[in-house]
Short mmCIF file of C-alpha atoms in Angstrom, two decimals:
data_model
loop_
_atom_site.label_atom_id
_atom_site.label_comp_id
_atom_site.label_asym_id
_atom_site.label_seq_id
_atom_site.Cartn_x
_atom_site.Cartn_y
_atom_site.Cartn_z
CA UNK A 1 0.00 0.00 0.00
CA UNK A 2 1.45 3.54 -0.81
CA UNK A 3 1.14 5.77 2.28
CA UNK A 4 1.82 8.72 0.16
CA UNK A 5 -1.64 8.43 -1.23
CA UNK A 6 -4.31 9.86 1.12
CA UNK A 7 -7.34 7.41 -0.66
CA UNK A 8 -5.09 4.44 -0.04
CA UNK A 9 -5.26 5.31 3.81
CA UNK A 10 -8.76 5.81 4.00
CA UNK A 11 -9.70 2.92 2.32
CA UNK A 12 -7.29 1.11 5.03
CA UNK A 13 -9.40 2.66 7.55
CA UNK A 14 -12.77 0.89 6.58
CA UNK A 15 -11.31 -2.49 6.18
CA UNK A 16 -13.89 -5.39 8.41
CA UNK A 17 -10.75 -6.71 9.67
CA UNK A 18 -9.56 -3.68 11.37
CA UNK A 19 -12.60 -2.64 13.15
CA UNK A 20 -12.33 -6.63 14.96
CA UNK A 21 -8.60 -5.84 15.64
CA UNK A 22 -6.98 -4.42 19.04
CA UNK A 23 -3.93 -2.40 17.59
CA UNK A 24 -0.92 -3.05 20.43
CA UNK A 25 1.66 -1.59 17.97
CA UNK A 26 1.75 1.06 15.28
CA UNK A 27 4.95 1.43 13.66
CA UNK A 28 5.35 4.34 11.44
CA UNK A 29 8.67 3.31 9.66
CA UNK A 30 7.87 4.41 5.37
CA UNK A 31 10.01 7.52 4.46
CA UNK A 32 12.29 8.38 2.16
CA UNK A 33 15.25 10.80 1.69
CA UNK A 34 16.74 12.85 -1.51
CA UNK A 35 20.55 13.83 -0.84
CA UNK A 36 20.59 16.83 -3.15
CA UNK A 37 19.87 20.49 -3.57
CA UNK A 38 16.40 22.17 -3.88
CA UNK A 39 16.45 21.92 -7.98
CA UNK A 40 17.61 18.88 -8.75
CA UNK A 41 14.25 16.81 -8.00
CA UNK A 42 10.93 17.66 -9.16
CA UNK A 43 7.97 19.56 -7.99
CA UNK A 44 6.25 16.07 -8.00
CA UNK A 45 8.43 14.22 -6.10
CA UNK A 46 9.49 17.04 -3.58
CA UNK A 47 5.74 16.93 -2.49
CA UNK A 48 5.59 13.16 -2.76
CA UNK A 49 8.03 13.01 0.11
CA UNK A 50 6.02 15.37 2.73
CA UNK A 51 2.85 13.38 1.55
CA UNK A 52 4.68 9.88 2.92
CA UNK A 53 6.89 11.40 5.55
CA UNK A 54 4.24 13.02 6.74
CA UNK A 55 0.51 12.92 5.94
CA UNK A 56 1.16 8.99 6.16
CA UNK A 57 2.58 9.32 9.41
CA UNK A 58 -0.34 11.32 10.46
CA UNK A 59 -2.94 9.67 8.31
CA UNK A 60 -2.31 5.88 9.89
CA UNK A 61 -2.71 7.27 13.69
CA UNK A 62 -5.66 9.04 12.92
CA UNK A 63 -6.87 5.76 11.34
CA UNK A 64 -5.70 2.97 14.13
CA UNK A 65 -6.22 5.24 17.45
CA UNK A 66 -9.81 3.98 17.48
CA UNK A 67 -8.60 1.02 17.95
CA UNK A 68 -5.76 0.81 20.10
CA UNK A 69 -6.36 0.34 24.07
CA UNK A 70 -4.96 1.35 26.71
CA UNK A 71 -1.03 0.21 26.78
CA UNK A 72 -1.05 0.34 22.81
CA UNK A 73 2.26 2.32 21.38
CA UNK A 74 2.74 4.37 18.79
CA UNK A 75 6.25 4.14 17.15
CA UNK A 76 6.92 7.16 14.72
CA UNK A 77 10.33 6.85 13.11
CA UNK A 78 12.12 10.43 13.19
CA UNK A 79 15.25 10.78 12.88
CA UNK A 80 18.66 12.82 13.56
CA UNK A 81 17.74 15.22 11.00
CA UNK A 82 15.17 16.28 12.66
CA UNK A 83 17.38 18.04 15.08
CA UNK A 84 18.07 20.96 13.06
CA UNK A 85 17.69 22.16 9.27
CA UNK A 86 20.02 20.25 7.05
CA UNK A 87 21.00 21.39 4.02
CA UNK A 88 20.99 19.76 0.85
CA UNK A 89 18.08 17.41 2.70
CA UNK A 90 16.18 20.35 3.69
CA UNK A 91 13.05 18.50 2.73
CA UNK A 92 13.78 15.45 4.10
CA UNK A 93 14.98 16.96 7.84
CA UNK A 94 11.58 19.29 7.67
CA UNK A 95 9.53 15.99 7.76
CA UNK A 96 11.74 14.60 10.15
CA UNK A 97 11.30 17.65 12.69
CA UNK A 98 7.46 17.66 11.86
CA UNK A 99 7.09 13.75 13.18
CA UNK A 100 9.64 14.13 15.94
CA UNK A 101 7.31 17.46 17.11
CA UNK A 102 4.15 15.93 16.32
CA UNK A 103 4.82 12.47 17.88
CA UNK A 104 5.95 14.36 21.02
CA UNK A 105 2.95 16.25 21.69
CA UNK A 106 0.48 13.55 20.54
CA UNK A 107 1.71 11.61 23.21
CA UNK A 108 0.33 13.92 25.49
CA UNK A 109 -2.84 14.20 24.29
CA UNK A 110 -2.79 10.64 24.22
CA UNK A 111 -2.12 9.94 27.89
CA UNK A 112 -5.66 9.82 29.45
CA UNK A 113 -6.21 6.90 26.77
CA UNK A 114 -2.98 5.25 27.94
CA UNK A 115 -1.20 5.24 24.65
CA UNK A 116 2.32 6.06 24.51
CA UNK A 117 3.72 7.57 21.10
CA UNK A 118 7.37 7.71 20.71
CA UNK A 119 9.73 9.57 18.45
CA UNK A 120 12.35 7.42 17.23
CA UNK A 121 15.82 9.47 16.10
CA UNK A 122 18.19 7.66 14.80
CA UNK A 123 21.37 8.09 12.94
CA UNK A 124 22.32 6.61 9.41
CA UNK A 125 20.86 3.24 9.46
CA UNK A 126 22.12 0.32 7.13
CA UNK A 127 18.79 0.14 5.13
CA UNK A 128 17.15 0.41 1.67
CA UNK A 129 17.20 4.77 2.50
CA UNK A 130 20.56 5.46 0.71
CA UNK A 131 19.36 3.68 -2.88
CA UNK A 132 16.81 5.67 -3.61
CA UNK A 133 17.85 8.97 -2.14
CA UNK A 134 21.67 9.31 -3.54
CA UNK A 135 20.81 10.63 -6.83
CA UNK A 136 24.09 11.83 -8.01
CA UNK A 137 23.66 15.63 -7.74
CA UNK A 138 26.67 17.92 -7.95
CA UNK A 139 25.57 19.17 -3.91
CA UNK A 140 24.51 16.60 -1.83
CA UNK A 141 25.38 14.81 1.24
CA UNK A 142 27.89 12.33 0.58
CA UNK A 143 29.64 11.26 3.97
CA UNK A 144 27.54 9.31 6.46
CA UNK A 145 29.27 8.43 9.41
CA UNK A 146 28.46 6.01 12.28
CA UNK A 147 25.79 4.02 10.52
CA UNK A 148 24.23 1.02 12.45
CA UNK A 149 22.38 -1.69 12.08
CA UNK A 150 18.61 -1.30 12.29
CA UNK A 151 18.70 -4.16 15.11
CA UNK A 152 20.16 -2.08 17.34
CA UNK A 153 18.06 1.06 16.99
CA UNK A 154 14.80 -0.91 16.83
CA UNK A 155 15.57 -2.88 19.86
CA UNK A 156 16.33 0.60 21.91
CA UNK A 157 12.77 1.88 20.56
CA UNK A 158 10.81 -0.57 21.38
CA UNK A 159 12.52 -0.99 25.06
CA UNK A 160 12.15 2.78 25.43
CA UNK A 161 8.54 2.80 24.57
CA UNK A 162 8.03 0.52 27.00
CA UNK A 163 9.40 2.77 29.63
CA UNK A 164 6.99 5.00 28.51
CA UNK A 165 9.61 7.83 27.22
CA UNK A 166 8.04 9.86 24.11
CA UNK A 167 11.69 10.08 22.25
CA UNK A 168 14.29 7.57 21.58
CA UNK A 169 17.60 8.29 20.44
CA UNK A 170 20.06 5.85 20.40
CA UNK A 171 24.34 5.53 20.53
CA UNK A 172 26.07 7.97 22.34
CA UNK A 173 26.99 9.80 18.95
CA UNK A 174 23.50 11.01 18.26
CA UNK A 175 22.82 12.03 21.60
CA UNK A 176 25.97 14.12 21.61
CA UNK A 177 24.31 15.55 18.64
CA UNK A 178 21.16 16.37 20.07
CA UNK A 179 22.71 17.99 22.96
CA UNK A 180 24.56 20.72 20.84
CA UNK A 181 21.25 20.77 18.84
CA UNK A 182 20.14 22.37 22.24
CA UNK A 183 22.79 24.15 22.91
CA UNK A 184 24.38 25.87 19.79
CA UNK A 185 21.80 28.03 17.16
CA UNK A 186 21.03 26.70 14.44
CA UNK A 187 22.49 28.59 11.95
CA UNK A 188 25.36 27.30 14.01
CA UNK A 189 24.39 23.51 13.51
CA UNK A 190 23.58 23.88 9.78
CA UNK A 191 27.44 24.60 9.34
CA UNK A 192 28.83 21.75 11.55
CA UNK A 193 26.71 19.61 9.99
CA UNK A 194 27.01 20.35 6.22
CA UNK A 195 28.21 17.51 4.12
CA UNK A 196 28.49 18.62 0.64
CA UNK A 197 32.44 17.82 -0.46
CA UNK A 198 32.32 15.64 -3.54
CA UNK A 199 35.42 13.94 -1.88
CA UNK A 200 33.46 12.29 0.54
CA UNK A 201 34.56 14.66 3.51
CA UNK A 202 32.55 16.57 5.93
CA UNK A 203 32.90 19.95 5.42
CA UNK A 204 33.77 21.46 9.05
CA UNK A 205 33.14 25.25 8.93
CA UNK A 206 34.60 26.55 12.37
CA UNK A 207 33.22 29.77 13.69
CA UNK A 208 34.96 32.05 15.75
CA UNK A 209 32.95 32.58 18.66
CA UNK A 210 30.27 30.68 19.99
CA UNK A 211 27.63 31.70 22.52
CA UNK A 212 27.29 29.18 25.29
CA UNK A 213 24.96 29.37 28.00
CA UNK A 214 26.18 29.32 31.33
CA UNK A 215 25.93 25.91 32.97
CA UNK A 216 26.50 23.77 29.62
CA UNK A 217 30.23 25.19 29.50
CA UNK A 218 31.67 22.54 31.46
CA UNK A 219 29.51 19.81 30.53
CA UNK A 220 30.17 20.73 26.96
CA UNK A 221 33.71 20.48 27.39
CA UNK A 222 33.73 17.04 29.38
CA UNK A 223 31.74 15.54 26.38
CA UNK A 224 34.63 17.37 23.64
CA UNK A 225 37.53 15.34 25.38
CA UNK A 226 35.67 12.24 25.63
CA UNK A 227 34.74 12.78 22.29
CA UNK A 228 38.68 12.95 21.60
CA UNK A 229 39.44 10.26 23.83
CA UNK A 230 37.32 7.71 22.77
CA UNK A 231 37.28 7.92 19.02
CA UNK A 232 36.37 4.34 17.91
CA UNK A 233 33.11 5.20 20.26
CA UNK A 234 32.29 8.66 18.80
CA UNK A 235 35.01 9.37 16.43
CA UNK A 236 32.33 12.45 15.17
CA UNK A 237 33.86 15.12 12.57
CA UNK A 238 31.75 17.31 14.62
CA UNK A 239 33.26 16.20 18.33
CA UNK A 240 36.85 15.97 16.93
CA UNK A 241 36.86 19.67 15.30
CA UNK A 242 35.02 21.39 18.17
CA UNK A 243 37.71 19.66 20.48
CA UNK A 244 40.18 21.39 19.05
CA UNK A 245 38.36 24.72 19.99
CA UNK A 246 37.98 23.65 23.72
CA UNK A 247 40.65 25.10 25.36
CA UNK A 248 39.60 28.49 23.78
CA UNK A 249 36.65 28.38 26.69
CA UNK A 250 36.89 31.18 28.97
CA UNK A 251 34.54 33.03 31.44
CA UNK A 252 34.00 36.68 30.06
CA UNK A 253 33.02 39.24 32.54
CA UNK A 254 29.03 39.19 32.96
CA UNK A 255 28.66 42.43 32.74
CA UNK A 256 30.54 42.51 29.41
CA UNK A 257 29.24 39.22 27.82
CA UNK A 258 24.99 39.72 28.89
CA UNK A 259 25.98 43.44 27.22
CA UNK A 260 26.99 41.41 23.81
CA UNK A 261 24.05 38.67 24.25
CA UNK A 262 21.52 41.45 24.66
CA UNK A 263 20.32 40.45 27.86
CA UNK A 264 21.01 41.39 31.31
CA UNK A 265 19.50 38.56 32.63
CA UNK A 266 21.07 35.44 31.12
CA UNK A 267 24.95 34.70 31.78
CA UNK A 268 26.58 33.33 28.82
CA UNK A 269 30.17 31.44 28.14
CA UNK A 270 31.70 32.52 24.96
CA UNK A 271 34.12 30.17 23.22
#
């Protein structure tokens, strides 16, 4: 069945079987990815991808939530994307931020029902994605680092929707990710992340000041040298090339940094 097609769904949604069925899973998993820049795919299939990523995703759990009982889960897969804009998958990361947001906040208005929905964020994955959305375009993403097997990520989801939590993010790696998704703006993010050099290499574009907020300075730097230190474990182009930047943390003068940040409420590192 195509889950891009809105008929398809709603013709899902009458089926005899499915009004005898207790739904104790839902899992959200059809998506698909084009590593390239705004013009190189079609109008057609540009909407085609927020139809599935999307509309599916919404589309099924508006379908099965009549029919799923208390302790029923909703699994929406998400993913690291959907941490910050991406470009050159700035479709595919908009989706991705869309189900990661709307997961979260269904699972509130889910909770007198007593069905959790969780947001699953993962990192590259070994699967099927990378066939269909490597395309060959001059701009694209081209390095994908720590991929894992979809074992691993599935078997964190399904324990962590168990325990009830409405995100999942598994490996160490994409939760260091997440945290400077938090932490740094995104404008910020958008150039740590950007892989777009045809040799395969991330492209690492180093700012020279970044505004921290007091409180994550330390913490921030504890994660850099671990990142350093245990490189077969994280081993991130991100970790590594902020690492080098550590040691340029220092504690500016309130009165001089909240005059910078605008605000003479807020304490901020810079580095």
């Amino acid at each position: 069945m195509d889950l891009s097609v809105k008929d398809n769904i709603k013709t899902f949604g009458t089926l005899e079987e499915l009004k005898k069925c207790n739904i104790k899973y839902l899992i959200n998993n059809a998506g698909f990815a084009k590593f390239c820049s705004y013009d190189d795919i079609s109008i057609d299939e540009s909407v085609n991808m927020i139809d599935l990523n999307v509309s599916g995703v919404v589309a099924m759990g508006l379908v099965c939530i009549p029919y799923m009982r208390k302790g029923s889960h909703i699994i929406n897969v998400a993913s690291q994307a959907s941490f910050q804009p991406l470009p050159y998958q700035n479709i595919y990361s908009s989706t991705k931020a869309f189900v990661r947001n709307y997961t979260r906040a269904l699972n509130v208005e889910l909770r007198d029902k007593g069905i959790i929905a969780t947001a699953v964020c993962p990192g590259w994955m070994k699967t099927e994605l990378y066939n269909r959305g490597i395309i060959g375009a001059e701009r694209a993403t081209t390095y994908f680092s720590h991929m894992v097997k979809p074992s691993v990520v599935a078997r964190k989801a399904l324990h962590d929707a168990d325990m009830g939590r409405d995100i999942s993010v598994y490996s160490f790696y994409v939760k260091f990710c997440h945290l400077l998704a938090k932490i740094l703006p995104q404008k910020m993010m958008m150039k740590l992340l950007r892989q777009t050099d045809p040799f395969g290499e991330s492209i690492m574009v180093q700012p020279k000041y970044i505004l921290v907020p007091v409180g994550y300075g330390f913490l921030m730097s504890q994660l850099l040298e671990t990142a350093q230190v245990d490189v077969d474990g994280i081993g991130s182009h991100t970790a590594n090339a902020l690492y080098k930047y550590r040691t340029q943390l220092q504690v500016v003068e309130e009165g001089a940094i909240n005059a910078l940040a605008g605000s003479s409420a807020v304490p901020w590192y810079i580095v």
